[in-house]
Short mmCIF file of C-alpha atoms in Angstrom, two decimals:
data_model
loop_
_atom_site.label_atom_id
_atom_site.label_comp_id
_atom_site.label_asym_id
_atom_site.label_seq_id
_atom_site.Cartn_x
_atom_site.Cartn_y
_atom_site.Cartn_z
CA UNK A 1 -19.04 15.39 -4.89
CA UNK A 2 -16.29 16.46 -7.97
CA UNK A 3 -18.11 15.30 -11.32
CA UNK A 4 -14.88 16.02 -12.96
CA UNK A 5 -11.00 15.77 -12.65
CA UNK A 6 -8.12 17.44 -15.54
CA UNK A 7 -5.16 14.95 -16.20
CA UNK A 8 -3.07 16.20 -18.48
CA UNK A 9 -5.81 18.77 -19.46
CA UNK A 10 -7.76 15.40 -20.79
CA UNK A 11 -11.58 15.50 -18.77
CA UNK A 12 -12.29 12.69 -16.69
CA UNK A 13 -15.46 11.60 -15.84
CA UNK A 14 -16.12 10.89 -11.94
CA UNK A 15 -18.58 8.60 -11.91
CA UNK A 16 -19.96 7.43 -8.24
CA UNK A 17 -21.97 4.18 -8.22
CA UNK A 18 -23.81 4.00 -4.67
CA UNK A 19 -21.32 4.36 -2.92
CA UNK A 20 -19.69 1.10 -3.99
CA UNK A 21 -17.32 2.27 -6.67
CA UNK A 22 -16.16 4.99 -8.56
CA UNK A 23 -15.29 5.24 -12.38
CA UNK A 24 -13.16 7.80 -13.63
CA UNK A 25 -13.70 7.46 -17.44
CA UNK A 26 -12.19 9.11 -20.27
CA UNK A 27 -15.19 11.39 -21.77
CA UNK A 28 -14.13 10.62 -25.09
CA UNK A 29 -11.88 8.83 -27.60
CA UNK A 30 -8.43 11.17 -27.45
CA UNK A 31 -5.58 9.28 -27.12
CA UNK A 32 -5.26 7.74 -23.06
CA UNK A 33 -1.60 8.50 -23.36
CA UNK A 34 -0.68 8.25 -19.19
CA UNK A 35 -4.33 6.88 -18.27
CA UNK A 36 -3.42 2.94 -16.56
CA UNK A 37 0.02 5.78 -14.91
CA UNK A 38 -2.71 8.26 -13.90
CA UNK A 39 -3.94 4.99 -11.98
CA UNK A 40 -0.90 3.59 -10.78
CA UNK A 41 0.04 6.72 -8.31
CA UNK A 42 -3.69 6.37 -6.96
CA UNK A 43 -2.40 3.19 -6.25
CA UNK A 44 0.07 4.43 -4.44
CA UNK A 45 -1.25 6.19 -2.61
CA UNK A 46 -2.28 4.08 -0.32
CA UNK A 47 -5.70 5.86 0.48
CA UNK A 48 -7.47 4.24 3.21
CA UNK A 49 -11.41 5.07 1.39
CA UNK A 50 -9.97 3.11 -1.98
CA UNK A 51 -9.81 -1.15 -2.00
CA UNK A 52 -8.83 -2.05 -5.43
CA UNK A 53 -7.60 -0.18 -8.06
CA UNK A 54 -7.43 -1.52 -11.88
CA UNK A 55 -6.87 1.08 -14.64
CA UNK A 56 -7.91 0.67 -18.12
CA UNK A 57 -6.31 2.65 -21.21
CA UNK A 58 -9.74 4.16 -20.52
CA UNK A 59 -10.64 4.50 -17.38
CA UNK A 60 -9.88 3.65 -13.74
CA UNK A 61 -11.93 2.03 -10.69
CA UNK A 62 -11.63 2.57 -7.39
CA UNK A 63 -12.93 0.34 -5.10
CA UNK A 64 -14.76 2.96 -2.02
CA UNK A 65 -15.04 1.08 1.59
CA UNK A 66 -16.75 2.59 4.41
CA UNK A 67 -13.85 5.60 4.99
CA UNK A 68 -15.50 6.54 1.78
CA UNK A 69 -16.59 10.63 1.86
CA UNK A 70 -16.91 12.13 -1.30
CA UNK A 71 -14.67 15.08 -0.48
CA UNK A 72 -12.40 12.64 0.69
CA UNK A 73 -12.49 11.74 -3.69
CA UNK A 74 -10.79 15.63 -3.62
CA UNK A 75 -7.42 14.14 -2.69
CA UNK A 76 -6.92 12.55 -5.83
CA UNK A 77 -6.80 15.76 -7.63
CA UNK A 78 -3.29 17.32 -5.76
CA UNK A 79 -1.54 13.78 -6.98
CA UNK A 80 0.90 14.07 -9.89
CA UNK A 81 0.93 12.26 -12.04
CA UNK A 82 5.27 11.62 -12.95
CA UNK A 83 5.97 11.62 -16.27
CA UNK A 84 6.31 8.57 -19.12
CA UNK A 85 9.37 10.70 -20.12
CA UNK A 86 10.45 8.83 -16.94
CA UNK A 87 9.96 5.06 -17.87
CA UNK A 88 12.50 2.38 -17.20
CA UNK A 89 13.47 0.95 -20.84
CA UNK A 90 12.99 -3.01 -20.48
CA UNK A 91 14.51 -5.19 -22.74
CA UNK A 92 12.84 -8.93 -22.88
CA UNK A 93 14.34 -11.25 -24.59
CA UNK A 94 11.94 -13.37 -26.69
CA UNK A 95 13.16 -17.25 -29.16
CA UNK A 96 11.16 -16.37 -32.30
CA UNK A 97 11.29 -19.94 -33.39
CA UNK A 98 7.62 -21.32 -32.43
CA UNK A 99 5.04 -22.33 -34.45
CA UNK A 100 2.37 -20.11 -33.41
CA UNK A 101 0.69 -18.39 -35.84
CA UNK A 102 2.63 -17.40 -37.88
CA UNK A 103 1.22 -18.10 -40.67
CA UNK A 104 -1.71 -16.34 -40.09
CA UNK A 105 0.82 -13.53 -39.39
CA UNK A 106 2.43 -13.86 -42.70
CA UNK A 107 -0.66 -13.81 -44.29
CA UNK A 108 -2.68 -11.16 -42.85
CA UNK A 109 0.32 -8.80 -42.58
CA UNK A 110 1.69 -9.79 -46.38
CA UNK A 111 5.08 -9.83 -45.70
CA UNK A 112 7.00 -13.24 -44.25
CA UNK A 113 7.91 -14.02 -41.06
CA UNK A 114 11.61 -12.72 -41.37
CA UNK A 115 11.18 -9.27 -42.81
CA UNK A 116 8.17 -9.08 -39.55
CA UNK A 117 10.68 -9.91 -37.24
CA UNK A 118 12.82 -7.09 -38.21
CA UNK A 119 10.24 -4.72 -37.93
CA UNK A 120 9.46 -5.87 -34.51
CA UNK A 121 13.01 -5.54 -32.95
CA UNK A 122 13.37 -1.72 -34.43
CA UNK A 123 9.96 -1.03 -32.43
CA UNK A 124 9.85 0.42 -28.90
CA UNK A 125 6.65 -0.58 -27.50
CA UNK A 126 5.06 0.76 -24.13
CA UNK A 127 3.32 -0.65 -20.98
CA UNK A 128 -0.73 0.64 -21.35
CA UNK A 129 -2.00 -1.82 -18.64
CA UNK A 130 -2.75 -4.96 -17.24
CA UNK A 131 -5.49 -7.44 -16.91
CA UNK A 132 -7.04 -10.19 -17.66
CA UNK A 133 -4.19 -12.98 -15.71
CA UNK A 134 -2.41 -12.05 -13.97
CA UNK A 135 0.82 -10.87 -15.57
CA UNK A 136 -0.77 -10.45 -19.20
CA UNK A 137 0.72 -7.34 -19.78
CA UNK A 138 -0.79 -5.03 -22.56
CA UNK A 139 2.00 -3.29 -24.52
CA UNK A 140 0.93 -0.39 -26.90
CA UNK A 141 3.09 0.84 -30.72
CA UNK A 142 2.18 -2.08 -32.95
CA UNK A 143 1.64 0.55 -36.47
CA UNK A 144 -1.90 -0.16 -37.87
CA UNK A 145 0.26 -2.46 -40.86
CA UNK A 146 1.46 -4.68 -38.04
CA UNK A 147 -1.79 -5.27 -36.80
CA UNK A 148 -3.48 -8.87 -36.66
CA UNK A 149 -6.71 -9.50 -35.41
CA UNK A 150 -8.31 -11.89 -32.42
CA UNK A 151 -8.94 -15.42 -33.17
CA UNK A 152 -12.98 -16.03 -33.65
CA UNK A 153 -12.70 -18.66 -32.17
CA UNK A 154 -9.97 -18.25 -28.67
CA UNK A 155 -7.35 -20.98 -28.93
CA UNK A 156 -7.76 -23.43 -25.58
CA UNK A 157 -4.37 -23.42 -24.46
CA UNK A 158 -1.69 -20.90 -24.89
CA UNK A 159 1.77 -22.31 -22.97
CA UNK A 160 3.14 -19.40 -20.01
CA UNK A 161 5.48 -16.12 -20.91
CA UNK A 162 4.17 -16.12 -24.75
CA UNK A 163 4.48 -13.05 -27.25
CA UNK A 164 1.26 -12.93 -28.63
CA UNK A 165 -0.83 -10.27 -31.01
CA UNK A 166 -4.79 -9.41 -29.95
CA UNK A 167 -5.14 -6.18 -32.56
CA UNK A 168 -3.42 -2.74 -31.41
CA UNK A 169 -1.59 -4.58 -28.62
CA UNK A 170 1.47 -7.13 -28.08
CA UNK A 171 0.97 -8.56 -25.05
CA UNK A 172 2.43 -12.10 -22.91
CA UNK A 173 -0.08 -15.18 -21.76
CA UNK A 174 2.47 -15.06 -18.05
CA UNK A 175 0.29 -17.97 -17.26
CA UNK A 176 -1.47 -20.91 -19.22
CA UNK A 177 -4.44 -20.12 -20.77
CA UNK A 178 -6.74 -20.56 -23.12
CA UNK A 179 -6.55 -17.25 -25.08
CA UNK A 180 -7.37 -15.60 -28.33
CA UNK A 181 -4.50 -13.69 -28.99
CA UNK A 182 -2.09 -14.59 -32.02
CA UNK A 183 1.53 -16.33 -30.89
CA UNK A 184 4.62 -15.12 -32.37
CA UNK A 185 7.54 -16.16 -29.42
CA UNK A 186 8.55 -17.21 -27.09
CA UNK A 187 10.34 -15.34 -23.80
CA UNK A 188 12.71 -17.96 -21.57
CA UNK A 189 12.05 -16.64 -18.14
CA UNK A 190 9.08 -15.01 -16.41
CA UNK A 191 7.56 -11.34 -16.17
CA UNK A 192 6.26 -12.63 -13.21
CA UNK A 193 6.89 -13.65 -9.90
CA UNK A 194 4.85 -14.04 -6.34
CA UNK A 195 8.02 -13.85 -4.74
CA UNK A 196 8.34 -10.25 -5.50
CA UNK A 197 6.57 -7.24 -4.73
CA UNK A 198 4.91 -6.51 -7.38
CA UNK A 199 4.72 -9.94 -8.85
CA UNK A 200 4.58 -7.86 -12.09
CA UNK A 201 8.17 -6.10 -12.96
CA UNK A 202 7.13 -4.29 -15.87
CA UNK A 203 5.24 -0.68 -14.58
CA UNK A 204 2.59 1.42 -17.21
CA UNK A 205 4.23 4.11 -19.93
CA UNK A 206 7.70 1.49 -18.84
CA UNK A 207 9.68 1.28 -22.47
CA UNK A 208 9.97 -2.25 -24.04
CA UNK A 209 12.04 -3.32 -27.14
CA UNK A 210 12.27 -6.61 -27.68
CA UNK A 211 16.45 -8.94 -28.11
CA UNK A 212 16.36 -11.92 -30.83
CA UNK A 213 17.77 -15.11 -29.17
CA UNK A 214 18.09 -17.98 -29.91
CA UNK A 215 17.70 -21.53 -28.60
CA UNK A 216 20.64 -22.03 -27.35
CA UNK A 217 20.08 -18.11 -25.18
CA UNK A 218 16.71 -19.53 -24.67
CA UNK A 219 17.98 -23.14 -23.45
CA UNK A 220 20.66 -21.11 -21.10
CA UNK A 221 18.45 -19.04 -19.98
CA UNK A 222 15.39 -20.59 -19.59
CA UNK A 223 17.49 -23.32 -17.19
CA UNK A 224 19.56 -20.55 -14.95
CA UNK A 225 15.65 -18.52 -14.64
CA UNK A 226 16.96 -15.16 -14.51
CA UNK A 227 14.42 -12.12 -13.43
CA UNK A 228 13.96 -10.12 -16.21
CA UNK A 229 15.62 -6.84 -13.88
CA UNK A 230 19.12 -9.73 -13.75
CA UNK A 231 18.90 -9.98 -18.00
CA UNK A 232 18.80 -6.39 -18.50
CA UNK A 233 21.79 -5.71 -15.94
CA UNK B 1 0.74 -16.69 16.19
CA UNK B 2 4.02 -16.05 18.24
CA UNK B 3 5.37 -19.24 18.83
CA UNK B 4 3.86 -20.89 16.11
CA UNK B 5 6.51 -23.63 16.27
CA UNK B 6 5.60 -24.02 19.73
CA UNK B 7 1.85 -25.08 18.99
CA UNK B 8 0.79 -27.96 19.32
CA UNK B 9 0.15 -29.79 15.08
CA UNK B 10 -3.15 -31.72 13.85
CA UNK B 11 -3.24 -33.86 11.35
CA UNK B 12 -6.08 -34.94 9.86
CA UNK B 13 -6.40 -36.73 5.95
CA UNK B 14 -8.49 -36.48 3.37
CA UNK B 15 -9.77 -39.12 1.90
CA UNK B 16 -12.21 -38.10 -0.78
CA UNK B 17 -12.35 -34.08 -2.57
CA UNK B 18 -14.69 -33.47 -4.48
CA UNK B 19 -13.35 -32.37 -7.96
CA UNK B 20 -13.63 -28.38 -6.11
CA UNK B 21 -12.37 -28.55 -2.65
CA UNK B 22 -9.49 -25.48 -1.45
CA UNK B 23 -7.91 -23.29 1.36
CA UNK B 24 -9.86 -20.37 1.31
CA UNK B 25 -9.44 -17.04 3.67
CA UNK B 26 -11.19 -13.68 2.95
CA UNK B 27 -8.73 -13.10 0.00
CA UNK B 28 -5.88 -11.43 -1.49
CA UNK B 29 -6.67 -7.90 -1.62
CA UNK B 30 -5.12 -5.25 -2.92
CA UNK B 31 -3.93 -6.25 -5.79
CA UNK B 32 -6.42 -6.19 -8.67
CA UNK B 33 -3.87 -3.34 -10.82
CA UNK B 34 -1.54 -5.99 -11.35
CA UNK B 35 -5.01 -8.13 -12.49
CA UNK B 36 -4.37 -10.63 -9.94
CA UNK B 37 -7.65 -11.58 -8.30
CA UNK B 38 -8.96 -11.47 -4.94
CA UNK B 39 -9.91 -14.98 -5.26
CA UNK B 40 -10.43 -16.24 -1.13
CA UNK B 41 -14.15 -17.67 -0.17
CA UNK B 42 -16.99 -17.48 -2.71
CA UNK B 43 -19.57 -17.42 0.31
CA UNK B 44 -17.31 -14.12 2.68
CA UNK B 45 -19.78 -14.53 5.07
CA UNK B 46 -19.68 -18.32 6.24
CA UNK B 47 -15.85 -19.26 6.49
CA UNK B 48 -15.67 -15.63 8.95
CA UNK B 49 -18.76 -17.28 10.44
CA UNK B 50 -17.41 -20.70 10.79
CA UNK B 51 -14.27 -18.92 12.11
CA UNK B 52 -16.06 -16.72 14.38
CA UNK B 53 -18.13 -19.69 16.75
CA UNK B 54 -14.44 -21.39 17.49
CA UNK B 55 -13.01 -17.91 18.27
CA UNK B 56 -10.89 -17.87 15.51
CA UNK B 57 -9.61 -14.45 13.45
CA UNK B 58 -12.54 -14.40 10.88
CA UNK B 59 -9.60 -14.43 7.81
CA UNK B 60 -8.03 -17.74 9.13
CA UNK B 61 -8.23 -20.55 6.03
CA UNK B 62 -10.75 -22.43 5.91
CA UNK B 63 -12.04 -25.56 3.71
CA UNK B 64 -14.23 -25.31 1.29
CA UNK B 65 -16.25 -27.60 -0.81
CA UNK B 66 -18.03 -26.84 -3.60
CA UNK B 67 -21.19 -28.77 -4.57
CA UNK B 68 -19.64 -32.20 -2.73
CA UNK B 69 -18.69 -32.48 1.08
CA UNK B 70 -15.21 -33.89 1.56
CA UNK B 71 -14.20 -37.13 3.37
CA UNK B 72 -11.99 -36.33 5.85
CA UNK B 73 -10.25 -38.71 8.73
CA UNK B 74 -8.63 -36.04 11.89
CA UNK B 75 -5.28 -37.63 13.04
CA UNK B 76 -5.31 -35.28 15.56
CA UNK B 77 -8.22 -34.44 18.50
CA UNK B 78 -9.67 -31.15 17.22
CA UNK B 79 -12.67 -28.43 17.02
CA UNK B 80 -14.23 -27.78 14.01
CA UNK B 81 -17.00 -26.06 12.99
CA UNK B 82 -19.14 -26.31 9.77
CA UNK B 83 -21.18 -23.42 8.02
CA UNK B 84 -22.51 -22.18 3.91
CA UNK B 85 -24.51 -25.28 2.06
CA UNK B 86 -25.82 -28.86 3.70
CA UNK B 87 -24.22 -31.75 2.80
CA UNK B 88 -25.89 -33.55 5.69
CA UNK B 89 -22.15 -33.81 7.02
CA UNK B 90 -21.62 -36.86 9.21
CA UNK B 91 -18.73 -37.99 12.14
CA UNK B 92 -18.46 -41.59 12.50
CA UNK B 93 -21.92 -42.62 9.72
CA UNK B 94 -23.65 -39.72 12.70
CA UNK B 95 -25.79 -36.77 12.02
CA UNK B 96 -23.58 -33.48 14.04
CA UNK B 97 -24.69 -29.89 13.75
CA UNK B 98 -23.46 -27.64 12.27
CA UNK B 99 -23.19 -23.65 12.96
CA UNK B 100 -21.50 -24.72 15.73
CA UNK B 101 -18.68 -26.23 17.57
CA UNK B 102 -18.25 -29.66 17.46
CA UNK B 103 -15.28 -31.57 19.03
CA UNK B 104 -13.68 -34.62 16.78
CA UNK B 105 -11.33 -37.35 18.17
CA UNK B 106 -8.83 -38.30 17.00
CA UNK B 107 -9.39 -41.38 13.73
CA UNK B 108 -13.18 -40.30 13.26
CA UNK B 109 -14.17 -39.32 9.90
CA UNK B 110 -16.24 -36.71 8.85
CA UNK B 111 -18.93 -37.41 5.29
CA UNK B 112 -21.47 -35.64 3.66
CA UNK B 113 -22.78 -36.07 0.62
CA UNK B 114 -23.82 -33.22 -2.21
CA UNK B 115 -24.26 -29.66 -0.62
CA UNK B 116 -28.42 -28.69 -0.59
CA UNK B 117 -29.18 -25.62 0.28
CA UNK B 118 -26.24 -24.07 -1.29
CA UNK B 119 -23.22 -25.23 -3.15
CA UNK B 120 -20.73 -24.07 -1.00
CA UNK B 121 -19.81 -25.74 2.41
CA UNK B 122 -17.31 -24.78 4.62
CA UNK B 123 -14.87 -26.57 6.96
CA UNK B 124 -12.62 -24.16 9.62
CA UNK B 125 -11.07 -25.70 12.31
CA UNK B 126 -9.86 -23.86 15.75
CA UNK B 127 -6.10 -23.69 14.79
CA UNK B 128 -4.19 -22.27 12.11
CA UNK B 129 -3.51 -24.28 8.71
CA UNK B 130 -0.42 -24.94 6.77
CA UNK B 131 -0.79 -22.82 4.01
CA UNK B 132 0.84 -21.47 1.02
CA UNK B 133 0.70 -17.06 2.49
CA UNK B 134 1.24 -15.27 -1.08
CA UNK B 135 0.53 -10.92 -0.64
CA UNK B 136 -0.49 -12.26 2.94
CA UNK B 137 -3.41 -14.52 1.79
CA UNK B 138 -3.62 -18.45 1.98
CA UNK B 139 -6.17 -17.89 -0.41
CA UNK B 140 -6.20 -20.49 -3.49
CA UNK B 141 -5.88 -19.51 -7.36
CA UNK B 142 -6.96 -21.92 -9.96
CA UNK B 143 -5.08 -20.33 -13.21
CA UNK B 144 -1.69 -19.45 -11.24
CA UNK B 145 -1.40 -22.91 -9.23
CA UNK B 146 -1.01 -20.66 -5.56
CA UNK B 147 -2.02 -20.53 -1.62
CA UNK B 148 -3.91 -23.35 -0.52
CA UNK B 149 -2.39 -26.22 -0.13
CA UNK B 150 1.02 -26.68 -2.42
CA UNK B 151 -0.23 -24.24 -4.93
CA UNK B 152 -3.27 -26.63 -5.79
CA UNK B 153 -6.45 -27.90 -5.16
CA UNK B 154 -7.09 -30.38 -1.55
CA UNK B 155 -7.35 -34.10 -3.10
CA UNK B 156 -7.24 -37.33 -2.24
CA UNK B 157 -4.91 -38.30 -0.49
CA UNK B 158 -3.81 -34.60 1.09
CA UNK B 159 -2.46 -34.26 4.41
CA UNK B 160 -3.36 -30.73 6.22
CA UNK B 161 -1.35 -30.41 9.02
CA UNK B 162 -2.11 -27.21 11.54
CA UNK B 163 -1.48 -25.57 14.79
CA UNK B 164 -3.60 -24.88 17.58
CA UNK B 165 -4.66 -21.68 18.76
CA UNK B 166 -6.28 -21.02 21.57
CA UNK B 167 -9.89 -19.91 21.80
CA UNK B 168 -10.96 -16.94 22.61
CA UNK B 169 -15.11 -17.76 22.32
CA UNK B 170 -16.96 -20.19 24.66
CA UNK B 171 -16.95 -23.65 23.37
CA UNK B 172 -20.28 -24.15 22.96
CA UNK B 173 -20.50 -21.17 20.36
CA UNK B 174 -23.25 -21.11 18.43
CA UNK B 175 -25.40 -20.36 15.30
CA UNK B 176 -28.39 -20.70 13.47
CA UNK B 177 -27.87 -21.49 9.88
CA UNK B 178 -27.35 -18.67 6.95
CA UNK B 179 -30.41 -18.84 5.14
CA UNK B 180 -30.53 -19.72 1.51
CA UNK B 181 -31.83 -16.18 -1.19
CA UNK B 182 -32.20 -16.96 -4.58
CA UNK B 183 -33.75 -13.82 -5.20
CA UNK B 184 -30.44 -11.08 -5.51
CA UNK B 185 -30.50 -7.78 -5.30
CA UNK B 186 -28.75 -6.13 -8.19
CA UNK B 187 -27.35 -2.02 -8.87
CA UNK B 188 -27.38 -0.82 -12.40
CA UNK B 189 -24.04 -0.65 -13.68
CA UNK B 190 -21.90 1.35 -15.87
CA UNK B 191 -23.32 0.00 -19.28
CA UNK B 192 -26.67 -0.24 -18.33
CA UNK B 193 -29.27 1.84 -20.63
CA UNK B 194 -26.98 0.11 -23.23
CA UNK B 195 -30.14 -2.75 -22.69
CA UNK B 196 -33.17 -2.78 -24.53
CA UNK B 197 -36.29 -1.68 -23.53
CA UNK B 198 -37.14 -5.42 -24.12
CA UNK B 199 -33.86 -7.12 -21.69
CA UNK B 200 -34.35 -4.37 -19.25
CA UNK B 201 -37.52 -5.50 -17.94
CA UNK B 202 -36.22 -8.88 -18.28
CA UNK B 203 -33.50 -8.92 -16.17
CA UNK B 204 -35.71 -8.87 -13.51
CA UNK B 205 -38.59 -10.61 -15.10
CA UNK B 206 -36.75 -13.88 -15.99
CA UNK B 207 -35.45 -16.68 -14.45
CA UNK B 208 -31.47 -17.43 -15.14
CA UNK B 209 -30.44 -20.20 -14.25
CA UNK B 210 -26.75 -21.36 -13.28
CA UNK B 211 -24.96 -22.37 -15.99
CA UNK B 212 -22.46 -25.83 -15.56
CA UNK B 213 -19.82 -23.63 -17.26
CA UNK B 214 -19.18 -21.88 -14.04
CA UNK B 215 -16.83 -21.74 -12.13
CA UNK B 216 -14.94 -19.06 -9.12
CA UNK B 217 -14.21 -17.05 -11.83
CA UNK B 218 -17.17 -17.04 -13.24
CA UNK B 219 -21.16 -18.16 -13.66
CA UNK B 220 -22.34 -17.57 -16.89
CA UNK B 221 -26.62 -17.66 -16.37
CA UNK B 222 -28.73 -19.63 -18.95
CA UNK B 223 -32.53 -19.28 -19.85
CA UNK B 224 -35.12 -21.41 -21.85
CA UNK B 225 -37.06 -18.91 -23.74
CA UNK B 226 -35.28 -16.76 -26.01
CA UNK B 227 -36.21 -13.41 -24.33
CA UNK B 228 -33.84 -14.99 -21.62
CA UNK B 229 -31.07 -14.11 -24.26
CA UNK B 230 -29.87 -10.33 -23.08
CA UNK B 231 -29.66 -7.39 -25.78
CA UNK B 232 -26.93 -4.30 -26.13
CA UNK B 233 -27.23 -1.72 -28.53
CA UNK B 234 -23.39 -1.99 -28.45
CA UNK B 235 -22.82 -5.85 -27.91
CA UNK B 236 -19.33 -4.99 -27.11
CA UNK B 237 -16.52 -1.96 -26.08
CA UNK B 238 -14.00 -0.58 -27.79
CA UNK B 239 -12.19 -0.48 -24.81
CA UNK B 240 -11.20 -2.60 -22.59
CA UNK B 241 -12.92 -1.70 -19.16
CA UNK B 242 -12.74 -2.91 -15.76
CA UNK B 243 -14.35 -6.20 -14.29
CA UNK B 244 -14.50 -7.30 -10.55
CA UNK B 245 -16.36 -10.15 -9.00
CA UNK B 246 -20.07 -9.79 -8.38
CA UNK B 247 -19.99 -7.32 -12.11
CA UNK B 248 -23.47 -8.92 -14.76
CA UNK B 249 -21.78 -8.97 -18.66
CA UNK B 250 -24.24 -9.44 -21.65
CA UNK B 251 -22.05 -10.67 -24.54
CA UNK B 252 -22.96 -11.01 -27.98
CA UNK B 253 -24.38 -14.03 -27.46
CA UNK B 254 -26.92 -12.72 -24.80
CA UNK B 255 -25.81 -14.90 -21.28
CA UNK B 256 -25.32 -13.25 -18.66
CA UNK B 257 -21.29 -13.35 -17.26
CA UNK B 258 -21.27 -12.73 -14.15
CA UNK B 259 -17.86 -11.80 -12.47
CA UNK B 260 -16.95 -14.06 -9.79
CA UNK B 261 -13.87 -14.59 -6.94
CA UNK B 262 -11.07 -15.98 -9.47
CA UNK B 263 -12.31 -13.52 -11.80
CA UNK B 264 -10.47 -11.18 -14.55
CA UNK B 265 -9.86 -7.38 -13.97
CA UNK B 266 -10.59 -6.67 -16.98
CA UNK B 267 -13.09 -7.22 -19.97
CA UNK B 268 -14.55 -6.31 -22.97
CA UNK B 269 -19.03 -6.03 -23.05
CA UNK B 270 -20.97 -4.01 -21.68
CA UNK B 271 -21.75 -3.60 -18.18
CA UNK B 272 -25.40 -3.63 -17.02
CA UNK B 273 -25.41 -3.84 -12.94
CA UNK B 274 -23.26 -5.18 -10.25
CA UNK B 275 -24.94 -7.92 -7.38
CA UNK B 276 -25.17 -6.04 -4.43
CA UNK B 277 -21.98 -6.43 -2.85
CA UNK B 278 -24.07 -8.00 0.29
CA UNK B 279 -25.26 -10.38 -1.97
CA UNK B 280 -23.00 -12.01 -3.28
CA UNK B 281 -22.23 -14.63 -0.94
CA UNK B 282 -26.26 -15.38 -1.94
CA UNK B 283 -25.32 -16.01 -5.21
CA UNK B 284 -22.16 -17.97 -5.17
CA UNK B 285 -24.41 -21.18 -2.94
CA UNK B 286 -26.30 -21.26 -5.60
CA UNK B 287 -26.25 -24.50 -6.79
CA UNK B 288 -25.25 -25.15 -11.47
CA UNK B 289 -28.36 -26.03 -12.51
CA UNK B 290 -30.67 -23.71 -9.79
CA UNK B 291 -32.59 -20.73 -10.59
CA UNK B 292 -31.56 -17.36 -9.10
CA UNK B 293 -33.93 -14.27 -10.02
CA UNK B 294 -32.40 -10.22 -9.67
CA UNK B 295 -34.55 -7.60 -8.27
CA UNK B 296 -32.96 -4.23 -8.81
CA UNK B 297 -32.34 -1.31 -6.29
CA UNK B 298 -34.24 1.08 -7.88
#
């Protein structure tokens, strides 16, 4: 069977777990840009022998069914991965005047809230992966001096549509949930919509920029309950 | 399912529901990429068997009771079947057997007690329940409040409606109760070798218990002895990795965490093993507080 596949000149190890599932894993701690996008490309192929695809920044999981045979895996070698350059640029509105965990963030980053927000608004983020809960997105792009470690003990309740920081990632809690990330703001609209296919309007490698909004815009957008797509016009 | 609007409508009223009673089918497949769990019946075999007995499609939504039976007043005549764990079902106080086609009349009450020989019981009706269908599945998923009965757990006072369907099988079709198995088959997971030697033997030699801190997302296992806490040479992983129903993770506490039907799709702890797909149904029938023993497939 296929032992490894190349992705943008990076070797991925192929491990078959008893024909139940396959893991495509990065052999070293190399930069993983594109792995999640590769996962999405496999998902979009709708292979008959694959039931589920899940991708993180370091591995891709393929749940197999009875139609799997090792030869079929050869097909994934020929998948063309869309270049990250073609990814969409999406603006996400954030209301920052929430209590959240600003005290922790000011203490750790050593800059005040206003300075932190100013820096944040200049940054470009990239959708790294999905995980944890439906619609929870992990975004890369936070420089080291703005990264905030996860809480030692998770908070019992984080309201849905919270923007939060967990180590190197920015994340959006798309549902009410317990969570260990540091909350910095609130989205007026949800990125999760079960009436759409797929339920999340963001894709791996999409470029994200945050817009600061005031309370009036926050309320307006919330009441209109428009989608991220509509917000981006 | 053509002309479903023209079929006869049936009704039932929930008099009592346990704390975790919901509508499930065989799950929401193909969306794990977006961290949408499959959900679905915790004992999928019992759920599809309940449908098979009535001649329903195997993926037809059923009622899943957890730990304790629901009490239901039928407001229409119905054919039903009862599978999974045994809550000593009664109709109007008279014992009724599981795993067969049962006729219940308008006004009769189905009830039962604590579920034994399992933890989850299924009620199938010869009809299609009115449910919230999301991505081709009626399975209720708590965290997102989707699927099932209006995106909610079933509770006392709820009225469920169904559209009658023509059964394709003889009405006296019966089946043997599924066995209760607490010796669960495992296969090695991606980080099996992170376990130290003692923990590798403890995994299959010790007896673990399902913690009360378990739900449809995951089961925690506990033991009486210190050696029931497993030890990994590398307690947490550098990066998020994929998890799925049936996988056993070992967090720094050493208490095994099994991801289940409503579980998350990524995690950060060593994945030491996974439950053989044919045994996940059996594992999910082990009640809170009851023992489980693992057997590792070579």
